[in-house]
PDB file of C-alpha atoms in Angstrom:
ATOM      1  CA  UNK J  22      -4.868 -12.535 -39.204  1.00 67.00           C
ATOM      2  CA  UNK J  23      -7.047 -10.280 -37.011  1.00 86.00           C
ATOM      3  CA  UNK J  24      -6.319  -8.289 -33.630  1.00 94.00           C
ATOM      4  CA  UNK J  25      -7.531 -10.849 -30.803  1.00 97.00           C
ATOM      5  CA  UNK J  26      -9.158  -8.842 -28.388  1.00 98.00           C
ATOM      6  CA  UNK J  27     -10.187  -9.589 -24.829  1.00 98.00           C
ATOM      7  CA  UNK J  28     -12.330  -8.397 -22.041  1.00 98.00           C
ATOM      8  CA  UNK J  29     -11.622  -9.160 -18.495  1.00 98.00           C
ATOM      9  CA  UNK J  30     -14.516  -7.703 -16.591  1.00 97.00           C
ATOM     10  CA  UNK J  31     -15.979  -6.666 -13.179  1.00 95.00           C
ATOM     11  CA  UNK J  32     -16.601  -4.057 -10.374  1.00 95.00           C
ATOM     12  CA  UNK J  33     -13.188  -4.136  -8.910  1.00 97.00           C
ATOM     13  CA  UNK J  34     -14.402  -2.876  -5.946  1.00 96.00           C
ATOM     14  CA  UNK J  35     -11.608  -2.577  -5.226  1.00 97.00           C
ATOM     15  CA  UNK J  36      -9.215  -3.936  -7.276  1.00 97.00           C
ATOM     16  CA  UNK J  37      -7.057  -6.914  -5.533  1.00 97.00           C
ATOM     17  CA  UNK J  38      -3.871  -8.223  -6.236  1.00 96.00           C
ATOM     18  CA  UNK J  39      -5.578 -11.606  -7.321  1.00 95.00           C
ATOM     19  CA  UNK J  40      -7.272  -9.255 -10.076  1.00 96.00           C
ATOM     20  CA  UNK J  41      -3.401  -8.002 -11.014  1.00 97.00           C
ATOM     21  CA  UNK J  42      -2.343 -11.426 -11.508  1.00 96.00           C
ATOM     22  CA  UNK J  43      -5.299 -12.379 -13.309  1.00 97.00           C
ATOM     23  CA  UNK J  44      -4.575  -9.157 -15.658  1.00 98.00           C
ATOM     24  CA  UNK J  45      -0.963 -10.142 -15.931  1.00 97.00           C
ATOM     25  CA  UNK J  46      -1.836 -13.612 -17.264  1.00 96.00           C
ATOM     26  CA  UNK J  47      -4.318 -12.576 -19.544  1.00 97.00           C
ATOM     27  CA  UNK J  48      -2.388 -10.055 -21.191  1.00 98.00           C
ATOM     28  CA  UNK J  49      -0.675 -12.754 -22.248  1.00 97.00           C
ATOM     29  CA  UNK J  50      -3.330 -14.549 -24.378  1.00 97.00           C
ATOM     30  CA  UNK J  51      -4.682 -11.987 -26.037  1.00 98.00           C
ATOM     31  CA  UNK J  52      -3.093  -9.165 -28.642  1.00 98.00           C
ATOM     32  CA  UNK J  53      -4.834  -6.580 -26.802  1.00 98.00           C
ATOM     33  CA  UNK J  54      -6.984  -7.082 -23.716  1.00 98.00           C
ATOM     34  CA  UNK J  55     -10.004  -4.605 -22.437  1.00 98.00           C
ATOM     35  CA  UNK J  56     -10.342  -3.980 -18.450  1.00 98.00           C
ATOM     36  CA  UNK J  57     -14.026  -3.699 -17.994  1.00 98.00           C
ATOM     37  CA  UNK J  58     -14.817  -1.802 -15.312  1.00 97.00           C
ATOM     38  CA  UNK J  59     -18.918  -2.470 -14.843  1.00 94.00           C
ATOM     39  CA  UNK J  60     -21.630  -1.292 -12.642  1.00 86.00           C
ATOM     40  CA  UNK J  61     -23.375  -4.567 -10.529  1.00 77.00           C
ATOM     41  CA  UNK J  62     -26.823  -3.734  -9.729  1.00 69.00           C
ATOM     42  CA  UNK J  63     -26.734  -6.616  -6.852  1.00 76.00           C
ATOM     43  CA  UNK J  64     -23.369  -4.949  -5.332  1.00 76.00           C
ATOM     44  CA  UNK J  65     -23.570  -1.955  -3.367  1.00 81.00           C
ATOM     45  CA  UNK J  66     -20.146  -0.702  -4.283  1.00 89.00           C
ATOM     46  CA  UNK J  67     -17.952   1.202  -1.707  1.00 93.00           C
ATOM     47  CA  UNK J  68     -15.990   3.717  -4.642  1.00 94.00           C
ATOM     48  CA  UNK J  69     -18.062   5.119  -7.771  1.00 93.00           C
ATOM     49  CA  UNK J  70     -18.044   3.718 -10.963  1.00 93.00           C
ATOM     50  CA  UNK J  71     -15.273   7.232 -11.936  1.00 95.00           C
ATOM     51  CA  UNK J  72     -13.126   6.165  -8.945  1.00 96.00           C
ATOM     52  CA  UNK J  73     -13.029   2.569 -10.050  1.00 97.00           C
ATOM     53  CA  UNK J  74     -12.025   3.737 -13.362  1.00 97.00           C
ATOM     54  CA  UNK J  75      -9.515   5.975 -11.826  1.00 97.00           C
ATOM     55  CA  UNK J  76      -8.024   2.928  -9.623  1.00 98.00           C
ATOM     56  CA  UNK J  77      -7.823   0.531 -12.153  1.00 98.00           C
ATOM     57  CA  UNK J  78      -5.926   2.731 -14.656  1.00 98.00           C
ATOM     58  CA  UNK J  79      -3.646   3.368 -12.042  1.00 98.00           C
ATOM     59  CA  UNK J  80      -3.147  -0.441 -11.089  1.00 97.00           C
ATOM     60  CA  UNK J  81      -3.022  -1.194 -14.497  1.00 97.00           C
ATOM     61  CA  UNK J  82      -0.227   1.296 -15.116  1.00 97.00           C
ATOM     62  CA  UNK J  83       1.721   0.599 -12.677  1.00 96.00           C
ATOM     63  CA  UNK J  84       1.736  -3.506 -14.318  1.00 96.00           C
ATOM     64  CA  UNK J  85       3.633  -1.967 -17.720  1.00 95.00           C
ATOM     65  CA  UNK J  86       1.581  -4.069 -19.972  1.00 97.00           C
ATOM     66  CA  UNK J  87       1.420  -1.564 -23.321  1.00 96.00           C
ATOM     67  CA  UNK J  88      -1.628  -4.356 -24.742  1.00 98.00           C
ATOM     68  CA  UNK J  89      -3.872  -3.674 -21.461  1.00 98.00           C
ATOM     69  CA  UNK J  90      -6.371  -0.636 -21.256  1.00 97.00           C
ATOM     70  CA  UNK J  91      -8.909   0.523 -19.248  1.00 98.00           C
ATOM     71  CA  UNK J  92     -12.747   1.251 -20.097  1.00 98.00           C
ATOM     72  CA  UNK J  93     -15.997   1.691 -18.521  1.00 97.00           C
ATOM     73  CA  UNK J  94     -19.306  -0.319 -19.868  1.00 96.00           C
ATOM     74  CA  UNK J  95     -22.864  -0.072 -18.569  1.00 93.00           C
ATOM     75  CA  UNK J  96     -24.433  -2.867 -20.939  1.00 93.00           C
ATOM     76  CA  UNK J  97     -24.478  -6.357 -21.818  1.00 94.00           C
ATOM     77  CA  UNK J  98     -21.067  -7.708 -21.540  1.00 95.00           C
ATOM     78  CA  UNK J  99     -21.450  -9.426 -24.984  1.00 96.00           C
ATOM     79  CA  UNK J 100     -22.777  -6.070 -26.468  1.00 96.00           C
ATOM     80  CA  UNK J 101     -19.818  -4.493 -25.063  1.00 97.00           C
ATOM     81  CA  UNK J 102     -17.751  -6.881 -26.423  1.00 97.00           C
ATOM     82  CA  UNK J 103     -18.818  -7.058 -29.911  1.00 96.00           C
ATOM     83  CA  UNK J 104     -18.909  -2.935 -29.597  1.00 97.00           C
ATOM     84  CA  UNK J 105     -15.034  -3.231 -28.613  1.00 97.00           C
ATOM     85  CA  UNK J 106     -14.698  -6.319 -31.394  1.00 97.00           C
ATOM     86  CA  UNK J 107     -13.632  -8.816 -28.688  1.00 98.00           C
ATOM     87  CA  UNK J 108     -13.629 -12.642 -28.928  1.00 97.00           C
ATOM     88  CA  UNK J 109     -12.600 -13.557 -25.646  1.00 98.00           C
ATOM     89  CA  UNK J 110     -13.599 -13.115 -22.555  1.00 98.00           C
ATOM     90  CA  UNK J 111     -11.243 -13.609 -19.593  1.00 98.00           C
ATOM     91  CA  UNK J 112     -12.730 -14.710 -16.173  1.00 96.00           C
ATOM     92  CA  UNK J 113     -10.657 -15.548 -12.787  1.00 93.00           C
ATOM     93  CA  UNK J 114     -11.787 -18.669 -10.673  1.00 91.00           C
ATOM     94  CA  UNK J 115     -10.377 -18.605  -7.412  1.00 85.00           C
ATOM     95  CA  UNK J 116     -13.004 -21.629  -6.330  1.00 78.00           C
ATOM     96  CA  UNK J 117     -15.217 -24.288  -7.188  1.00 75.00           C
ATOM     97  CA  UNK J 118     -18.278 -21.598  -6.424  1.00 75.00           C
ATOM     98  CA  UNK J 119     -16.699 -19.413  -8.336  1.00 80.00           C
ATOM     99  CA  UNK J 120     -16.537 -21.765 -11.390  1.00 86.00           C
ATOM    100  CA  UNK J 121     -20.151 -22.953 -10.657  1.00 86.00           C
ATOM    101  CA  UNK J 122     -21.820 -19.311 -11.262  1.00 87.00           C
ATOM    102  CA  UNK J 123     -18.901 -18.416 -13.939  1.00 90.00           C
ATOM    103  CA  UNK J 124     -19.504 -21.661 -15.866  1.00 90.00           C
ATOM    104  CA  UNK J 125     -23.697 -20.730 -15.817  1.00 91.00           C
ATOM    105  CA  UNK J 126     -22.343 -17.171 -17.201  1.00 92.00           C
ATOM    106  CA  UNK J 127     -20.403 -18.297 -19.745  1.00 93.00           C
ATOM    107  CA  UNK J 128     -23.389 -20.519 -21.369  1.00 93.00           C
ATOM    108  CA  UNK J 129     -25.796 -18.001 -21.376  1.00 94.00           C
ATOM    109  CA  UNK J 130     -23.100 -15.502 -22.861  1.00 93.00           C
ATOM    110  CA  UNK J 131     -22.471 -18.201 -25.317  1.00 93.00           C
ATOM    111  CA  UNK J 132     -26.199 -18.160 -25.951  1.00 94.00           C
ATOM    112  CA  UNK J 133     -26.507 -14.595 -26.492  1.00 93.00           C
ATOM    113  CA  UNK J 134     -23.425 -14.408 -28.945  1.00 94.00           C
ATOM    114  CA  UNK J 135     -21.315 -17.922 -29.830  1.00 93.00           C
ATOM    115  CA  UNK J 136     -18.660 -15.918 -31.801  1.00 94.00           C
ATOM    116  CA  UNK J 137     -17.275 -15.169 -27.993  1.00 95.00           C
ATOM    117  CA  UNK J 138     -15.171 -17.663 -26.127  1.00 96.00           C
ATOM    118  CA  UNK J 139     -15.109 -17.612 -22.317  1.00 96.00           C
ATOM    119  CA  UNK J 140     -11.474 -18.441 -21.095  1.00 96.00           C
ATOM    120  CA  UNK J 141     -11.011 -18.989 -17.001  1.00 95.00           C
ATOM    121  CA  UNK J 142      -8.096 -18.638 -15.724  1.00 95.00           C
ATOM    122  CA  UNK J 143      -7.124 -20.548 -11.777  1.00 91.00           C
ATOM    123  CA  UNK J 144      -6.211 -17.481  -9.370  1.00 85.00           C
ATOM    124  CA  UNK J 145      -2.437 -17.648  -7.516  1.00 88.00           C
ATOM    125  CA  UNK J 146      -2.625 -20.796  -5.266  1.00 86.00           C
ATOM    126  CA  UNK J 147      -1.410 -17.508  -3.011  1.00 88.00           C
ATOM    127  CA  UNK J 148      -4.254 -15.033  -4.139  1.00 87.00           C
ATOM    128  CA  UNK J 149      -7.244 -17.549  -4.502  1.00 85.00           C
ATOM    129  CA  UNK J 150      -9.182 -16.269  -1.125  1.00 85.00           C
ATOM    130  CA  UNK J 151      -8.866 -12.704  -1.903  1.00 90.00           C
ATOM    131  CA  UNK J 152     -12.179 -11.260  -3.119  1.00 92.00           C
ATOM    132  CA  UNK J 153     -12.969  -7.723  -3.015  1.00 93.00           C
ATOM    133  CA  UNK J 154     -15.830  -7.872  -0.693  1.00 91.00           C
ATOM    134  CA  UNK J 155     -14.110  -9.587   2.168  1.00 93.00           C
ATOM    135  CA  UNK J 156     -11.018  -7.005   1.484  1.00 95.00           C
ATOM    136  CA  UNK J 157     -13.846  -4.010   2.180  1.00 94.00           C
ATOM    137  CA  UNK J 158     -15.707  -6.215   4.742  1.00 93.00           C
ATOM    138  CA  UNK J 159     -11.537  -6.366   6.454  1.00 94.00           C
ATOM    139  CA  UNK J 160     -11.249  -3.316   6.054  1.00 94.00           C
ATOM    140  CA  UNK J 161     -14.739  -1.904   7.510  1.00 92.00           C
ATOM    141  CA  UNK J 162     -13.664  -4.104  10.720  1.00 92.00           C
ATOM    142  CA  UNK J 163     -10.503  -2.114  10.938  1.00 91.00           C
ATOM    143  CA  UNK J 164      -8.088  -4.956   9.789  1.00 94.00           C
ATOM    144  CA  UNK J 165      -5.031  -4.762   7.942  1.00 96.00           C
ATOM    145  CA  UNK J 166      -5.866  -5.102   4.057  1.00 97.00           C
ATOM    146  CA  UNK J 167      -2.369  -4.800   3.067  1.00 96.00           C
ATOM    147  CA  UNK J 168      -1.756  -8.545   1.756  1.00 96.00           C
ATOM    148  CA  UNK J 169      -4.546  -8.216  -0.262  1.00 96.00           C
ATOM    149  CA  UNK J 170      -4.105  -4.872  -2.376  1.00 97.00           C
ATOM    150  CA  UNK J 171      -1.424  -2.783  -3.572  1.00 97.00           C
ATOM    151  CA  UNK J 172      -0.426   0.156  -1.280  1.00 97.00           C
ATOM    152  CA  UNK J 173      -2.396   2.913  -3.150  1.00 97.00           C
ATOM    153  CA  UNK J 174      -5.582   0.504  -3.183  1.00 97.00           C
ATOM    154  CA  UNK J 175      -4.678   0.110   0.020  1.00 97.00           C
ATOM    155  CA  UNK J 176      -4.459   3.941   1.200  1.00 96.00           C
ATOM    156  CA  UNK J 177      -7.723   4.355  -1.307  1.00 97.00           C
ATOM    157  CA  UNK J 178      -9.568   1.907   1.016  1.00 96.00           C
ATOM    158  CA  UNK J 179      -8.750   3.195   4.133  1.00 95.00           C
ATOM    159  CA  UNK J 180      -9.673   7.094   3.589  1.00 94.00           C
ATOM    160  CA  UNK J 181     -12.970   5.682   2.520  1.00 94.00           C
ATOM    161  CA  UNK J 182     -13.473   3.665   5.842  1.00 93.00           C
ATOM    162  CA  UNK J 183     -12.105   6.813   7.582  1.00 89.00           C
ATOM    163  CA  UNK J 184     -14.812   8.696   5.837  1.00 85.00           C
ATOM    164  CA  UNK J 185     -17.654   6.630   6.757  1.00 79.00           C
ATOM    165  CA  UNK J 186     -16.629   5.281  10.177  1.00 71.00           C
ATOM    166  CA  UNK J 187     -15.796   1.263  10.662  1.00 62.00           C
ATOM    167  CA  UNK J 188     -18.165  -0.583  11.627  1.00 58.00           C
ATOM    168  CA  UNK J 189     -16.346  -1.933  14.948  1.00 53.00           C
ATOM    169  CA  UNK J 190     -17.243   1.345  15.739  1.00 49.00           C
ATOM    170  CA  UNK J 191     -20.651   1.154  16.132  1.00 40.00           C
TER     171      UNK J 191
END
């Protein structure tokens, strides 16, 4: 029997204790599963696409999971994923929006290449409302991000907002 391989991607900008958990799980389905770290042309991301790399190797480290590694793509996520030989693709739902926009991407991904299955997986009851941009839109408001992120994600957010000023100050 093959290697089942799986992608879970995104921005992570920045990456959220809801997106640990959702690595955690995943890891667990798959005999080796792909972090994805992508560029969105509709986000305007606060760290780089090298940073977000750098963060998410880090995070991912620190979870011990020797079948989880890090990579960047800037492509089709099905290209990518036949590129890396993947079959699965892992996707977090925290809420029914998310499931509604997830479930449109996962037909049209199944349209593009049906030898890839599309597996969501329900956040933490705990870590459902976490989403990245409301962590950065916290943190740009000068509130405490720390039940959201891991310290060093933490720290990482708030030298950027130190950086380029919160917007409470303006």
């Amino acid at each position: 029997m093959s290697e089942r391989i799986g992608i879970y991607p995104g921005t992570f900008d920045p990456i959220t204790l809801g997106h640990a958990d959702i690595i955690r799980r995943g890891a667990k389905l798959v005999d080796r599963l792909i972090i994805g770290v992508t560029t969105n042309p509709s986000k305007n991301p606060m760290f780089s696409t090298e940073e977000r790399l750098a963060m998410v190797e880090r995070e991912v480290a620190g979870l011990g999971l020797a079948n989880v590694e890090v990579k960047g793509f800037n492509a089709l996520l099905v290209k990518f994923a036949k590129r890396e030989n993947a079959t699965v693709l892992v996707r977090g739902l925290r809420a029914v929006a998310d499931f509604e926009y997830e479930y449109q991407m996962a037909g049209m991904n199944q349209q593009l290449d049906d030898d890839i299955e599309t597996v969501f997986l329900m956040a933490d009851v705990s870590l459902q409302p976490i989403a990245s941009k409301l962590v950065k839109e916290i943190a740009l408001f000068g509130g405490d991000i720390t039940p959201f992120v891991s310290k060093q994600v933490c720290e990482d957010v708030v030298a950027r907002v130190e950086k380029r000023g919160q917007l409470g100050d303006y």
